[in-house]
């Protein structure tokens, strides 16, 4: 194909080139590539291999198109399908895949069209698309002298470490905030990560999230903060759980959780006092609740909060958090 003489494209962008319809003829992308501009036609499949990534770093890959409904696949080094994404959220047709870069530093990807979940070219979608790759490592958590930015009023996650689909929301979300103008939203929609990765992130034992007992945890989002506290200090926060699962004939039991010293469920889809959520993107909510924990022994603690999909990652749930506060008991003289 013709060389693109334009210098307007950033160096990290390449144009897809045919033939690339099979794993054997996949297009090799040089290291440092983060964007591929591609074209899909009816029955077309576009295979890529991206090399030179930092092994063990986390990645998210997504495919955006203005004209068609894309499907994205991740393949192992033999070309077998590891996972396939069609839609990443209830209100989006964008496929997103996430994970850990394998030790060889390579990702094998395939772009197809709805509803070619087997990646065999069985579709009638066509148009241009953009495949975007991000890879990153999580910062080493630092120890804060107390809870920092528990109000989320800095309008970002200063003081927190985050993974997955997290955002700062205002009253425009349709619920809350319960404290001033900003709150945190964790969601199972979008670029979420596997339970195994969440457990590593939150320093939980492997299998802890499945062991909650709601079923096989698939993917989710979490935030954490490590801080020092004295015996008797009281940690509190406000939360509101949202789900679309309750509107399903056979709902999966998505849940939200807190971990501090140990892991416990905040609430799941089977909550009894369900309230129809008229103003948000979700069908149901618990309404705002308060969590409280008394620090048993002075020392360093990590607070983790999360929301996860159980069974599959088709129907979304979310968790609003605000007003995370560590209250010290005044010392007696
Ligand atoms: Ca193509
Ligand atoms: Ca192709
Ligand atoms: Ca707030
Ligand atoms: Ca779900």
Short mmCIF file of C-alpha atoms and ligand atoms in Angstrom, two decimals:
data_model
loop_
_atom_site.label_atom_id
_atom_site.label_comp_id
_atom_site.label_asym_id
_atom_site.label_seq_id
_atom_site.Cartn_x
_atom_site.Cartn_y
_atom_site.Cartn_z
CA UNK A 1 0.00 0.00 0.00
CA UNK A 2 1.03 3.60 -0.58
CA UNK A 3 3.20 5.35 1.95
CA UNK A 4 1.39 8.05 3.80
CA UNK A 5 3.53 11.12 3.16
CA UNK A 6 1.56 13.25 5.57
CA UNK A 7 3.35 13.98 8.81
CA UNK A 8 0.16 14.93 10.62
CA UNK A 9 -0.26 11.54 12.25
CA UNK A 10 1.57 11.11 15.55
CA UNK A 11 4.36 8.54 15.45
CA UNK A 12 2.37 6.17 17.63
CA UNK A 13 -0.43 5.85 15.05
CA UNK A 14 -0.41 3.43 12.12
CA UNK A 15 -2.85 2.66 9.38
CA UNK A 16 -4.23 -0.85 9.08
CA UNK A 17 -3.05 -2.69 5.98
CA UNK A 18 -4.55 -5.71 4.22
CA UNK A 19 -4.18 -8.61 3.86
CA UNK A 20 -4.61 -9.35 7.56
CA UNK A 21 -7.69 -11.59 7.60
CA UNK A 22 -6.15 -14.46 9.55
CA UNK A 23 -3.93 -15.00 12.57
CA UNK A 24 -1.20 -16.21 10.18
CA UNK A 25 -1.30 -12.96 8.18
CA UNK A 26 -1.72 -10.61 11.15
CA UNK A 27 -0.29 -7.13 10.81
CA UNK A 28 2.75 -6.58 13.05
CA UNK A 29 2.71 -3.25 14.76
CA UNK A 30 6.00 -1.75 15.85
CA UNK A 31 6.64 -1.17 19.52
CA UNK A 32 5.25 2.10 20.84
CA UNK A 33 2.08 1.94 18.75
CA UNK A 34 -1.00 3.04 20.65
CA UNK A 35 -3.49 3.74 17.84
CA UNK A 36 -4.46 1.92 14.65
CA UNK A 37 -6.73 3.54 12.09
CA UNK A 38 -8.54 0.72 10.33
CA UNK A 39 -11.23 -0.03 7.84
CA UNK A 40 -13.67 -2.92 8.10
CA UNK A 41 -15.77 -4.25 5.27
CA UNK A 42 -18.45 -6.94 5.25
CA UNK A 43 -16.91 -10.33 6.26
CA UNK A 44 -13.55 -8.60 6.89
CA UNK A 45 -11.38 -9.51 9.88
CA UNK A 46 -8.34 -7.48 10.91
CA UNK A 47 -5.67 -9.27 12.96
CA UNK A 48 -2.84 -7.41 14.70
CA UNK A 49 0.08 -8.20 16.93
CA UNK A 50 1.51 -5.49 19.15
CA UNK A 51 5.01 -6.13 20.52
CA UNK A 52 7.41 -4.52 22.93
CA UNK A 53 4.95 -3.91 25.74
CA UNK A 54 6.14 -4.07 29.33
CA UNK A 55 5.30 -7.54 30.51
CA UNK A 56 3.20 -7.66 33.67
CA UNK A 57 1.83 -4.15 33.05
CA UNK A 58 -1.92 -3.72 32.78
CA UNK A 59 -3.58 -2.88 29.48
CA UNK A 60 -6.87 -1.68 28.06
CA UNK A 61 -7.72 -1.96 24.37
CA UNK A 62 -10.83 -0.51 22.79
CA UNK A 63 -12.31 -0.06 19.33
CA UNK A 64 -14.35 3.02 18.44
CA UNK A 65 -16.36 3.53 15.27
CA UNK A 66 -18.89 6.16 14.24
CA UNK A 67 -20.45 3.92 11.64
CA UNK A 68 -20.63 0.32 12.85
CA UNK A 69 -20.77 -1.96 15.89
CA UNK A 70 -17.28 -3.44 16.35
CA UNK A 71 -16.22 -6.66 18.04
CA UNK A 72 -12.74 -7.03 19.59
CA UNK A 73 -10.89 -10.25 20.31
CA UNK A 74 -7.75 -11.12 22.25
CA UNK A 75 -5.84 -14.22 21.12
CA UNK A 76 -3.08 -16.29 22.64
CA UNK A 77 0.23 -16.97 20.89
CA UNK A 78 -1.33 -19.90 19.00
CA UNK A 79 -4.21 -17.80 17.71
CA UNK A 80 -6.82 -19.29 20.05
CA UNK A 81 -9.40 -16.86 21.40
CA UNK A 82 -8.80 -15.79 25.00
CA UNK A 83 -11.65 -13.29 25.21
CA UNK A 84 -14.05 -11.39 22.99
CA UNK A 85 -15.83 -8.11 23.70
CA UNK A 86 -18.84 -6.73 21.89
CA UNK A 87 -20.22 -4.00 24.14
CA UNK A 88 -18.59 -2.72 27.32
CA UNK A 89 -21.59 -0.97 28.87
CA UNK A 90 -25.39 -0.94 28.67
CA UNK A 91 -25.35 2.36 26.77
CA UNK A 92 -22.32 1.74 24.56
CA UNK A 93 -21.38 -0.49 21.62
CA UNK A 94 -17.65 0.08 22.20
CA UNK A 95 -15.80 -3.19 22.90
CA UNK A 96 -13.09 -3.01 25.56
CA UNK A 97 -10.67 -5.70 26.74
CA UNK A 98 -8.34 -5.42 29.72
CA UNK A 99 -5.74 -7.61 31.37
CA UNK A 100 -2.08 -8.15 32.13
CA UNK A 101 0.48 -8.09 29.31
CA UNK A 102 1.99 -11.59 28.95
CA UNK A 103 5.66 -12.22 29.61
CA UNK A 104 6.54 -12.04 25.90
CA UNK A 105 5.30 -8.42 25.82
CA UNK A 106 2.91 -9.15 22.95
CA UNK A 107 -0.81 -8.77 22.48
CA UNK A 108 -2.62 -10.47 19.59
CA UNK A 109 -5.85 -8.71 18.67
CA UNK A 110 -8.62 -9.10 16.13
CA UNK A 111 -11.24 -6.58 15.03
CA UNK A 112 -14.51 -7.81 13.55
CA UNK A 113 -18.14 -6.67 13.40
CA UNK A 114 -21.31 -7.46 15.35
CA UNK A 115 -22.08 -10.26 16.00
CA UNK A 116 -19.05 -12.24 14.94
CA UNK A 117 -18.13 -13.50 18.42
CA UNK A 118 -16.19 -16.46 16.97
CA UNK A 119 -13.96 -14.18 14.89
CA UNK A 120 -14.63 -15.98 11.62
CA UNK A 121 -15.79 -12.97 9.55
CA UNK A 122 -19.49 -13.74 9.93
CA UNK A 123 -20.80 -10.13 9.80
CA UNK A 124 -22.08 -7.37 7.53
CA UNK A 125 -20.54 -4.38 9.34
CA UNK A 126 -18.42 -1.85 7.49
CA UNK A 127 -16.75 1.48 8.08
CA UNK A 128 -13.68 3.05 9.61
CA UNK A 129 -12.56 2.45 13.19
CA UNK A 130 -9.87 3.37 15.67
CA UNK A 131 -8.22 0.75 17.84
CA UNK A 132 -6.60 2.29 20.92
CA UNK A 133 -4.20 0.64 23.35
CA UNK A 134 -3.11 1.87 26.74
CA UNK A 135 -0.68 0.05 29.00
CA UNK A 136 0.28 1.21 32.44
CA UNK A 137 1.57 0.13 35.81
CA UNK A 138 -0.12 1.11 39.03
CA UNK A 139 1.83 3.48 41.25
CA UNK A 140 3.23 2.05 44.46
CA UNK A 141 0.72 3.08 47.12
CA UNK A 142 2.05 5.57 49.64
CA UNK A 143 0.91 5.80 53.23
CA UNK A 144 -1.12 8.91 54.00
CA UNK A 145 -1.00 10.31 57.55
CA UNK A 146 -4.81 10.24 57.56
CA UNK A 147 -7.58 9.86 54.93
CA UNK A 148 -6.87 12.38 52.16
CA UNK A 149 -9.54 13.68 49.77
CA UNK A 150 -12.23 11.49 51.29
CA UNK A 151 -14.71 14.11 50.11
CA UNK A 152 -13.53 13.87 46.46
CA UNK A 153 -13.81 17.65 46.41
CA UNK A 154 -10.42 17.96 44.71
CA UNK A 155 -12.43 16.78 41.68
CA UNK A 156 -9.97 13.96 41.10
CA UNK A 157 -8.64 10.89 42.91
CA UNK A 158 -5.78 12.66 44.71
CA UNK A 159 -4.80 10.48 47.67
CA UNK A 160 -6.42 7.36 46.14
CA UNK A 161 -5.18 4.64 43.81
CA UNK A 162 -7.77 3.53 41.27
CA UNK A 163 -8.35 0.65 38.88
CA UNK A 164 -11.09 0.16 36.33
CA UNK A 165 -14.01 2.40 35.54
CA UNK A 166 -13.99 5.24 38.07
CA UNK A 167 -15.04 8.86 37.79
CA UNK A 168 -15.82 11.95 39.83
CA UNK A 169 -19.49 12.86 39.61
CA UNK A 170 -21.51 15.94 40.55
CA UNK A 171 -25.26 16.26 41.10
CA UNK A 172 -25.57 15.90 37.32
CA UNK A 173 -25.27 12.13 37.90
CA UNK A 174 -28.83 12.20 39.27
CA UNK A 175 -28.09 11.06 42.84
CA UNK A 176 -25.97 12.74 45.50
CA UNK A 177 -23.53 14.02 46.34
CA UNK A 178 -24.35 13.69 49.99
CA UNK A 179 -21.43 15.96 50.94
CA UNK A 180 -20.71 19.22 49.05
CA UNK A 181 -20.34 19.00 45.24
CA UNK A 182 -18.27 15.94 44.27
CA UNK A 183 -18.43 12.17 44.82
CA UNK A 184 -16.76 9.05 43.41
CA UNK A 185 -18.53 6.63 41.07
CA UNK A 186 -17.22 3.10 40.57
CA UNK A 187 -18.87 1.16 37.78
CA UNK A 188 -18.89 -2.27 36.18
CA UNK A 189 -19.38 -0.55 32.79
CA UNK A 190 -16.39 0.35 30.63
CA UNK A 191 -12.75 -0.62 31.14
CA UNK A 192 -13.06 -2.93 34.15
CA UNK A 193 -10.57 -5.53 35.39
CA UNK A 194 -10.82 -9.20 36.39
CA UNK A 195 -11.45 -10.32 39.96
CA UNK A 196 -7.90 -11.71 40.09
CA UNK A 197 -6.42 -8.31 39.22
CA UNK A 198 -8.74 -6.54 41.68
CA UNK A 199 -7.68 -8.93 44.44
CA UNK A 200 -4.01 -8.21 43.77
CA UNK A 201 -4.76 -4.48 43.69
CA UNK A 202 -6.55 -4.64 47.06
CA UNK A 203 -4.06 -7.10 48.61
CA UNK A 204 -6.86 -9.63 49.09
CA UNK A 205 -6.33 -13.38 49.02
CA UNK A 206 -6.86 -14.92 45.58
CA UNK A 207 -10.45 -16.10 45.33
CA UNK A 208 -11.77 -13.75 48.06
CA UNK A 209 -14.32 -12.08 45.79
CA UNK A 210 -15.71 -15.40 44.52
CA UNK A 211 -15.81 -16.58 48.14
CA UNK A 212 -18.30 -13.82 49.02
CA UNK A 213 -20.75 -16.39 47.68
CA UNK A 214 -22.69 -14.47 45.04
CA UNK A 215 -21.29 -16.49 42.15
CA UNK A 216 -18.36 -16.19 39.80
CA UNK A 217 -17.03 -12.63 39.91
CA UNK A 218 -16.09 -11.50 36.40
CA UNK A 219 -14.86 -7.93 36.36
CA UNK A 220 -15.13 -4.69 38.24
CA UNK A 221 -13.58 -1.49 39.53
CA UNK A 222 -11.99 -0.46 42.81
CA UNK A 223 -10.28 2.35 44.68
CA UNK A 224 -7.89 2.14 47.60
CA UNK A 225 -6.13 4.35 50.09
CA UNK A 226 -3.54 3.47 52.73
CA UNK A 227 -3.42 5.59 55.86
CA UNK A 228 -2.37 5.52 59.49
CA UNK A 229 -4.91 5.55 62.29
CA UNK A 230 -5.05 5.28 66.06
CA UNK A 231 -6.95 2.77 68.10
CA UNK A 232 -10.50 3.97 68.55
CA UNK A 233 -10.55 6.19 65.44
CA UNK A 234 -13.76 5.80 63.51
CA UNK A 235 -13.78 5.44 59.74
CA UNK A 236 -17.07 6.32 58.08
CA UNK A 237 -18.29 6.85 54.54
CA UNK A 238 -21.55 7.15 52.65
CA UNK A 239 -22.42 4.91 49.73
CA UNK A 240 -25.24 4.21 47.30
CA UNK A 241 -25.38 1.04 45.19
CA UNK A 242 -26.99 1.03 41.75
CA UNK A 243 -27.87 -1.82 39.43
CA UNK A 244 -29.67 -2.70 36.25
CA UNK A 245 -29.65 -6.40 37.18
CA UNK A 246 -32.95 -6.18 39.07
CA UNK A 247 -34.72 -5.46 35.79
CA UNK A 248 -33.52 -8.79 34.36
CA UNK A 249 -35.60 -11.96 34.37
CA UNK A 250 -32.59 -13.91 35.67
CA UNK A 251 -30.39 -11.32 37.39
CA UNK A 252 -26.80 -12.00 38.36
CA UNK A 253 -26.00 -11.01 41.92
CA UNK A 254 -23.55 -8.12 41.31
CA UNK A 255 -22.28 -6.58 44.54
CA UNK A 256 -20.29 -3.79 46.09
CA UNK A 257 -17.78 -4.35 48.84
CA UNK A 258 -15.45 -2.78 51.36
CA UNK A 259 -12.15 -4.12 52.57
CA UNK A 260 -10.44 -2.85 55.68
CA UNK A 261 -8.68 -5.49 57.77
CA UNK A 262 -11.10 -7.95 56.13
CA UNK A 263 -13.38 -8.11 53.11
CA UNK A 264 -17.11 -7.71 53.47
CA UNK A 265 -20.02 -7.11 51.18
CA UNK A 266 -21.76 -3.74 51.39
CA UNK A 267 -24.81 -4.89 49.44
CA UNK A 268 -25.77 -6.95 46.40
CA UNK A 269 -28.51 -7.03 43.79
CA UNK A 270 -30.83 -8.93 46.15
CA UNK A 271 -31.21 -5.95 48.51
CA UNK A 272 -34.68 -5.89 49.96
CA UNK A 273 -35.56 -2.22 49.97
CA UNK A 274 -35.10 -1.59 46.29
CA UNK A 275 -35.86 1.92 45.12
CA UNK A 276 -36.50 2.72 41.50
CA UNK A 277 -33.83 5.14 40.33
CA UNK A 278 -35.72 7.67 38.24
CA UNK A 279 -32.94 10.16 37.71
CA UNK A 280 -29.78 8.14 37.01
CA UNK A 281 -28.62 5.83 34.24
CA UNK A 282 -29.50 2.86 36.49
CA UNK A 283 -32.90 1.29 37.15
CA UNK A 284 -32.51 0.68 40.89
CA UNK A 285 -30.59 2.03 43.86
CA UNK A 286 -30.34 1.31 47.58
CA UNK A 287 -30.33 4.99 48.49
CA UNK A 288 -27.44 6.43 50.52
CA UNK A 289 -26.24 4.36 53.48
CA UNK A 290 -23.51 4.87 56.06
CA UNK A 291 -20.62 2.49 56.74
CA UNK A 292 -18.73 2.72 60.00
CA UNK A 293 -15.62 0.91 61.25
CA UNK A 294 -13.76 1.41 64.52
CA UNK A 295 -9.99 1.06 64.24
CA UNK A 296 -9.07 -1.75 66.65
CA UNK A 297 -5.32 -1.16 66.98
CA UNK A 298 -3.19 1.84 65.96
CA UNK A 299 -1.30 1.27 62.70
CA UNK A 300 -1.44 1.32 58.94
CA UNK A 301 -4.68 0.38 57.19
CA UNK A 302 -5.80 0.07 53.59
CA UNK A 303 -9.37 0.93 52.74
CA UNK A 304 -10.61 -0.70 49.55
CA UNK A 305 -13.96 -0.10 47.88
CA UNK A 306 -15.28 -1.83 44.80
CA UNK A 307 -18.16 -2.95 42.64
CA UNK A 308 -18.18 -6.11 40.53
CA UNK A 309 -20.14 -7.99 37.91
CA UNK A 310 -21.07 -11.58 38.76
CA UNK A 311 -21.77 -14.28 36.16
CA UNK A 312 -21.19 -12.12 33.10
CA UNK A 313 -20.31 -8.52 32.36
CA UNK A 314 -23.41 -7.64 30.35
CA UNK A 315 -25.60 -5.73 32.81
CA UNK A 316 -24.10 -2.83 34.74
CA UNK A 317 -23.96 -1.97 38.42
CA UNK A 318 -22.34 0.99 40.16
CA UNK A 319 -21.35 2.38 43.55
CA UNK A 320 -21.30 6.02 44.63
CA UNK A 321 -18.96 6.85 47.52
CA UNK A 322 -18.52 10.11 49.36
CA UNK A 323 -17.56 11.63 52.68
CA UNK A 324 -14.86 9.13 53.67
CA UNK A 325 -13.84 10.41 57.08
CA UNK A 326 -11.48 9.29 59.80
CA UNK A 327 -12.60 10.76 63.11
CA UNK A 328 -10.10 10.74 65.96
CA UNK A 329 -11.34 10.37 69.48
CA UNK A 330 -10.00 13.37 71.45
CA UNK A 331 -7.18 12.24 73.68
CA UNK A 332 -7.89 12.43 77.37
CA UNK A 333 -5.25 14.08 79.50
CA1 LIG B 1 -9.61 -4.18 7.23
CA1 LIG B 2 -8.78 -7.58 7.05
CA1 LIG B 3 -18.05 15.19 48.38
CA1 LIG B 4 -23.85 -7.43 36.07
#
